Amino acid sequence: VQLQASGGGLVQPGGSLRLSCAASGSIFSINAMGWYRQAPGKQRELVAAITSGGSANYADSVKGRFTISRDNAKNTVYLQMNSLKPEDTAVYYCNARSLDTVVAGTSWWGQGTQVTVSS
């Protein structure tokens, strides 16, 4: 499985960005997908995850501001980020799993995409 993430960039506080992650290769192996982020000097953390059936969960810090979705026909997962804050600044990574959970199973990672929230 290969994952190609895109959509990062520089945005002002309060702004929006949409990240995309397209999967290719053995896509039949993929069930859950998610987005993680890692800020400088911090551990990588789960931002949002979505099962193959579309059930989503979010980190408390992004609830109400971020929305994860997936288009199974396009093998793509999205992260719509609204009301961005400076503390959302991080490298965002796409993740796919062989099980319908992001805490187990074979894991595949995309390259990171930088999101910078600054005025």
JSON list of C-alpha atoms in Angstrom, two decimals:
[
{"chain": "A", "resi": 1, "resn": "VAL", "atom": "CA", "xyz": [0.00, 0.00, 0.00]},
{"chain": "A", "resi": 2, "resn": "GLN", "atom": "CA", "xyz": [1.26, 3.47, -0.89]},
{"chain": "A", "resi": 3, "resn": "LEU", "atom": "CA", "xyz": [-0.25, 6.63, 0.55]},
{"chain": "A", "resi": 4, "resn": "GLN", "atom": "CA", "xyz": [0.20, 10.06, -1.04]},
{"chain": "A", "resi": 5, "resn": "ALA", "atom": "CA", "xyz": [-0.79, 13.01, 1.11]},
{"chain": "A", "resi": 6, "resn": "SER", "atom": "CA", "xyz": [-1.34, 16.54, -0.12]},
{"chain": "A", "resi": 7, "resn": "GLY", "atom": "CA", "xyz": [-2.98, 19.81, 0.83]},
{"chain": "A", "resi": 8, "resn": "GLY", "atom": "CA", "xyz": [-0.79, 21.24, 3.54]},
{"chain": "A", "resi": 9, "resn": "GLY", "atom": "CA", "xyz": [0.38, 24.82, 3.60]},
{"chain": "A", "resi": 10, "resn": "LEU", "atom": "CA", "xyz": [0.47, 28.10, 5.46]},
{"chain": "A", "resi": 11, "resn": "VAL", "atom": "CA", "xyz": [-2.81, 29.52, 6.72]},
{"chain": "A", "resi": 12, "resn": "GLN", "atom": "CA", "xyz": [-3.79, 32.30, 9.09]},
{"chain": "A", "resi": 13, "resn": "PRO", "atom": "CA", "xyz": [-5.47, 31.54, 12.42]},
{"chain": "A", "resi": 14, "resn": "GLY", "atom": "CA", "xyz": [-9.16, 30.94, 11.86]},
{"chain": "A", "resi": 15, "resn": "GLY", "atom": "CA", "xyz": [-8.56, 29.72, 8.35]},
{"chain": "A", "resi": 16, "resn": "SER", "atom": "CA", "xyz": [-9.21, 26.36, 6.71]},
{"chain": "A", "resi": 17, "resn": "LEU", "atom": "CA", "xyz": [-7.28, 23.68, 4.89]},
{"chain": "A", "resi": 18, "resn": "ARG", "atom": "CA", "xyz": [-8.25, 20.35, 3.37]},
{"chain": "A", "resi": 19, "resn": "LEU", "atom": "CA", "xyz": [-5.80, 17.48, 3.40]},
{"chain": "A", "resi": 20, "resn": "SER", "atom": "CA", "xyz": [-6.13, 14.56, 1.02]},
{"chain": "A", "resi": 21, "resn": "CYS", "atom": "CA", "xyz": [-4.51, 11.14, 1.06]},
{"chain": "A", "resi": 22, "resn": "ALA", "atom": "CA", "xyz": [-4.78, 8.84, -1.92]},
{"chain": "A", "resi": 23, "resn": "ALA", "atom": "CA", "xyz": [-4.08, 5.14, -1.51]},
{"chain": "A", "resi": 24, "resn": "SER", "atom": "CA", "xyz": [-2.70, 2.89, -4.21]},
{"chain": "A", "resi": 25, "resn": "GLY", "atom": "CA", "xyz": [-1.34, -0.61, -4.47]},
{"chain": "A", "resi": 26, "resn": "SER", "atom": "CA", "xyz": [-3.01, -3.32, -2.41]},
{"chain": "A", "resi": 27, "resn": "ILE", "atom": "CA", "xyz": [-5.96, -1.14, -1.47]},
{"chain": "A", "resi": 28, "resn": "PHE", "atom": "CA", "xyz": [-8.12, -4.18, -0.73]},
{"chain": "A", "resi": 29, "resn": "SER", "atom": "CA", "xyz": [-5.97, -4.57, 2.38]},
{"chain": "A", "resi": 30, "resn": "ILE", "atom": "CA", "xyz": [-7.10, -1.24, 3.82]},
{"chain": "A", "resi": 31, "resn": "ASN", "atom": "CA", "xyz": [-9.81, -0.87, 6.43]},
{"chain": "A", "resi": 32, "resn": "ALA", "atom": "CA", "xyz": [-9.41, 1.98, 8.90]},
{"chain": "A", "resi": 33, "resn": "MET", "atom": "CA", "xyz": [-7.69, 5.17, 7.85]},
{"chain": "A", "resi": 34, "resn": "GLY", "atom": "CA", "xyz": [-6.58, 8.12, 9.89]},
{"chain": "A", "resi": 35, "resn": "TRP", "atom": "CA", "xyz": [-4.58, 11.27, 10.24]},
{"chain": "A", "resi": 36, "resn": "TYR", "atom": "CA", "xyz": [-1.84, 11.81, 12.78]},
{"chain": "A", "resi": 37, "resn": "ARG", "atom": "CA", "xyz": [0.26, 14.88, 13.44]},
{"chain": "A", "resi": 38, "resn": "GLN", "atom": "CA", "xyz": [3.60, 15.62, 15.00]},
{"chain": "A", "resi": 39, "resn": "ALA", "atom": "CA", "xyz": [4.63, 19.04, 16.20]},
{"chain": "A", "resi": 40, "resn": "PRO", "atom": "CA", "xyz": [8.29, 19.92, 16.84]},
{"chain": "A", "resi": 41, "resn": "GLY", "atom": "CA", "xyz": [9.49, 18.34, 20.07]},
{"chain": "A", "resi": 42, "resn": "LYS", "atom": "CA", "xyz": [6.27, 16.41, 20.57]},
{"chain": "A", "resi": 43, "resn": "GLN", "atom": "CA", "xyz": [5.15, 12.85, 20.01]},
{"chain": "A", "resi": 44, "resn": "ARG", "atom": "CA", "xyz": [3.03, 11.89, 17.07]},
{"chain": "A", "resi": 45, "resn": "GLU", "atom": "CA", "xyz": [-0.64, 11.96, 18.01]},
{"chain": "A", "resi": 46, "resn": "LEU", "atom": "CA", "xyz": [-3.84, 10.69, 16.46]},
{"chain": "A", "resi": 47, "resn": "VAL", "atom": "CA", "xyz": [-5.99, 13.49, 15.10]},
{"chain": "A", "resi": 48, "resn": "ALA", "atom": "CA", "xyz": [-8.87, 11.61, 13.51]},
{"chain": "A", "resi": 49, "resn": "ALA", "atom": "CA", "xyz": [-9.72, 8.15, 12.29]},
{"chain": "A", "resi": 50, "resn": "ILE", "atom": "CA", "xyz": [-12.45, 6.60, 10.18]},
{"chain": "A", "resi": 51, "resn": "THR", "atom": "CA", "xyz": [-13.51, 3.00, 9.74]},
{"chain": "A", "resi": 52, "resn": "SER", "atom": "CA", "xyz": [-14.31, 1.35, 6.43]},
{"chain": "A", "resi": 53, "resn": "GLY", "atom": "CA", "xyz": [-17.99, 1.91, 7.22]},
{"chain": "A", "resi": 54, "resn": "GLY", "atom": "CA", "xyz": [-17.53, 5.60, 7.87]},
{"chain": "A", "resi": 55, "resn": "SER", "atom": "CA", "xyz": [-17.54, 5.78, 11.65]},
{"chain": "A", "resi": 56, "resn": "ALA", "atom": "CA", "xyz": [-15.24, 8.59, 12.75]},
{"chain": "A", "resi": 57, "resn": "ASN", "atom": "CA", "xyz": [-13.56, 9.60, 15.96]},
{"chain": "A", "resi": 58, "resn": "TYR", "atom": "CA", "xyz": [-11.48, 12.63, 16.84]},
{"chain": "A", "resi": 59, "resn": "ALA", "atom": "CA", "xyz": [-8.95, 13.89, 19.30]},
{"chain": "A", "resi": 60, "resn": "ASP", "atom": "CA", "xyz": [-10.59, 16.18, 21.84]},
{"chain": "A", "resi": 61, "resn": "SER", "atom": "CA", "xyz": [-8.43, 19.07, 20.65]},
{"chain": "A", "resi": 62, "resn": "VAL", "atom": "CA", "xyz": [-9.97, 19.04, 17.16]},
{"chain": "A", "resi": 63, "resn": "LYS", "atom": "CA", "xyz": [-13.57, 18.02, 17.83]},
{"chain": "A", "resi": 64, "resn": "GLY", "atom": "CA", "xyz": [-15.98, 20.41, 16.21]},
{"chain": "A", "resi": 65, "resn": "ARG", "atom": "CA", "xyz": [-13.29, 21.90, 13.98]},
{"chain": "A", "resi": 66, "resn": "PHE", "atom": "CA", "xyz": [-11.95, 18.99, 11.92]},
{"chain": "A", "resi": 67, "resn": "THR", "atom": "CA", "xyz": [-13.89, 16.50, 9.83]},
{"chain": "A", "resi": 68, "resn": "ILE", "atom": "CA", "xyz": [-12.50, 13.26, 8.46]},
{"chain": "A", "resi": 69, "resn": "SER", "atom": "CA", "xyz": [-14.15, 11.59, 5.49]},
{"chain": "A", "resi": 70, "resn": "ARG", "atom": "CA", "xyz": [-13.33, 8.99, 2.90]},
{"chain": "A", "resi": 71, "resn": "ASP", "atom": "CA", "xyz": [-14.28, 8.22, -0.67]},
{"chain": "A", "resi": 72, "resn": "ASN", "atom": "CA", "xyz": [-13.85, 4.49, -1.08]},
{"chain": "A", "resi": 73, "resn": "ALA", "atom": "CA", "xyz": [-14.40, 4.72, -4.83]},
{"chain": "A", "resi": 74, "resn": "LYS", "atom": "CA", "xyz": [-11.40, 7.03, -5.07]},
{"chain": "A", "resi": 75, "resn": "ASN", "atom": "CA", "xyz": [-9.42, 5.27, -2.33]},
{"chain": "A", "resi": 76, "resn": "THR", "atom": "CA", "xyz": [-8.95, 8.65, -0.71]},
{"chain": "A", "resi": 77, "resn": "VAL", "atom": "CA", "xyz": [-9.32, 9.97, 2.82]},
{"chain": "A", "resi": 78, "resn": "TYR", "atom": "CA", "xyz": [-9.74, 13.65, 3.58]},
{"chain": "A", "resi": 79, "resn": "LEU", "atom": "CA", "xyz": [-9.28, 15.90, 6.59]},
{"chain": "A", "resi": 80, "resn": "GLN", "atom": "CA", "xyz": [-11.19, 19.16, 6.49]},
{"chain": "A", "resi": 81, "resn": "MET", "atom": "CA", "xyz": [-9.66, 21.51, 9.01]},
{"chain": "A", "resi": 82, "resn": "ASN", "atom": "CA", "xyz": [-11.59, 24.64, 9.98]},
{"chain": "A", "resi": 83, "resn": "SER", "atom": "CA", "xyz": [-11.00, 27.32, 12.60]},
{"chain": "A", "resi": 84, "resn": "LEU", "atom": "CA", "xyz": [-7.31, 26.50, 12.60]},
{"chain": "A", "resi": 85, "resn": "LYS", "atom": "CA", "xyz": [-5.21, 27.54, 15.56]},
{"chain": "A", "resi": 86, "resn": "PRO", "atom": "CA", "xyz": [-1.46, 28.06, 15.88]},
{"chain": "A", "resi": 87, "resn": "GLU", "atom": "CA", "xyz": [-1.32, 24.93, 18.02]},
{"chain": "A", "resi": 88, "resn": "ASP", "atom": "CA", "xyz": [-2.51, 22.91, 15.01]},
{"chain": "A", "resi": 89, "resn": "THR", "atom": "CA", "xyz": [0.86, 23.57, 13.40]},
{"chain": "A", "resi": 90, "resn": "ALA", "atom": "CA", "xyz": [2.50, 20.22, 12.73]},
{"chain": "A", "resi": 91, "resn": "VAL", "atom": "CA", "xyz": [3.46, 17.71, 10.11]},
{"chain": "A", "resi": 92, "resn": "TYR", "atom": "CA", "xyz": [0.34, 15.71, 9.30]},
{"chain": "A", "resi": 93, "resn": "TYR", "atom": "CA", "xyz": [0.63, 12.04, 8.35]},
{"chain": "A", "resi": 94, "resn": "CYS", "atom": "CA", "xyz": [-1.89, 9.81, 6.66]},
{"chain": "A", "resi": 95, "resn": "ASN", "atom": "CA", "xyz": [-2.23, 6.28, 8.02]},
{"chain": "A", "resi": 96, "resn": "ALA", "atom": "CA", "xyz": [-3.99, 3.17, 6.81]},
{"chain": "A", "resi": 97, "resn": "ARG", "atom": "CA", "xyz": [-4.60, -0.09, 8.66]},
{"chain": "A", "resi": 98, "resn": "SER", "atom": "CA", "xyz": [-5.37, -3.64, 7.71]},
{"chain": "A", "resi": 99, "resn": "LEU", "atom": "CA", "xyz": [-7.95, -3.87, 10.52]},
{"chain": "A", "resi": 100, "resn": "ASP", "atom": "CA", "xyz": [-10.92, -1.58, 11.13]},
{"chain": "A", "resi": 101, "resn": "THR", "atom": "CA", "xyz": [-9.15, 0.15, 13.97]},
{"chain": "A", "resi": 102, "resn": "VAL", "atom": "CA", "xyz": [-6.12, 2.41, 14.13]},
{"chain": "A", "resi": 103, "resn": "VAL", "atom": "CA", "xyz": [-4.72, 0.71, 17.21]},
{"chain": "A", "resi": 104, "resn": "ALA", "atom": "CA", "xyz": [-3.93, -2.68, 15.67]},
{"chain": "A", "resi": 105, "resn": "GLY", "atom": "CA", "xyz": [-3.14, -4.43, 12.42]},
{"chain": "A", "resi": 106, "resn": "THR", "atom": "CA", "xyz": [-0.61, -3.78, 9.73]},
{"chain": "A", "resi": 107, "resn": "SER", "atom": "CA", "xyz": [0.07, -0.07, 9.39]},
{"chain": "A", "resi": 108, "resn": "TRP", "atom": "CA", "xyz": [1.04, 1.97, 6.37]},
{"chain": "A", "resi": 109, "resn": "TRP", "atom": "CA", "xyz": [2.15, 5.60, 6.41]},
{"chain": "A", "resi": 110, "resn": "GLY", "atom": "CA", "xyz": [2.16, 8.36, 3.89]},
{"chain": "A", "resi": 111, "resn": "GLN", "atom": "CA", "xyz": [4.77, 11.07, 3.72]},
{"chain": "A", "resi": 112, "resn": "GLY", "atom": "CA", "xyz": [4.03, 14.00, 5.95]},
{"chain": "A", "resi": 113, "resn": "THR", "atom": "CA", "xyz": [2.52, 17.26, 4.82]},
{"chain": "A", "resi": 114, "resn": "GLN", "atom": "CA", "xyz": [3.33, 20.45, 6.70]},
{"chain": "A", "resi": 115, "resn": "VAL", "atom": "CA", "xyz": [0.52, 22.55, 8.11]},
{"chain": "A", "resi": 116, "resn": "THR", "atom": "CA", "xyz": [1.54, 25.92, 9.52]},
{"chain": "A", "resi": 117, "resn": "VAL", "atom": "CA", "xyz": [-0.98, 28.20, 11.19]},
{"chain": "A", "resi": 118, "resn": "SER", "atom": "CA", "xyz": [0.46, 31.65, 11.64]},
{"chain": "A", "resi": 119, "resn": "SER", "atom": "CA", "xyz": [-0.35, 35.28, 11.08]}
]
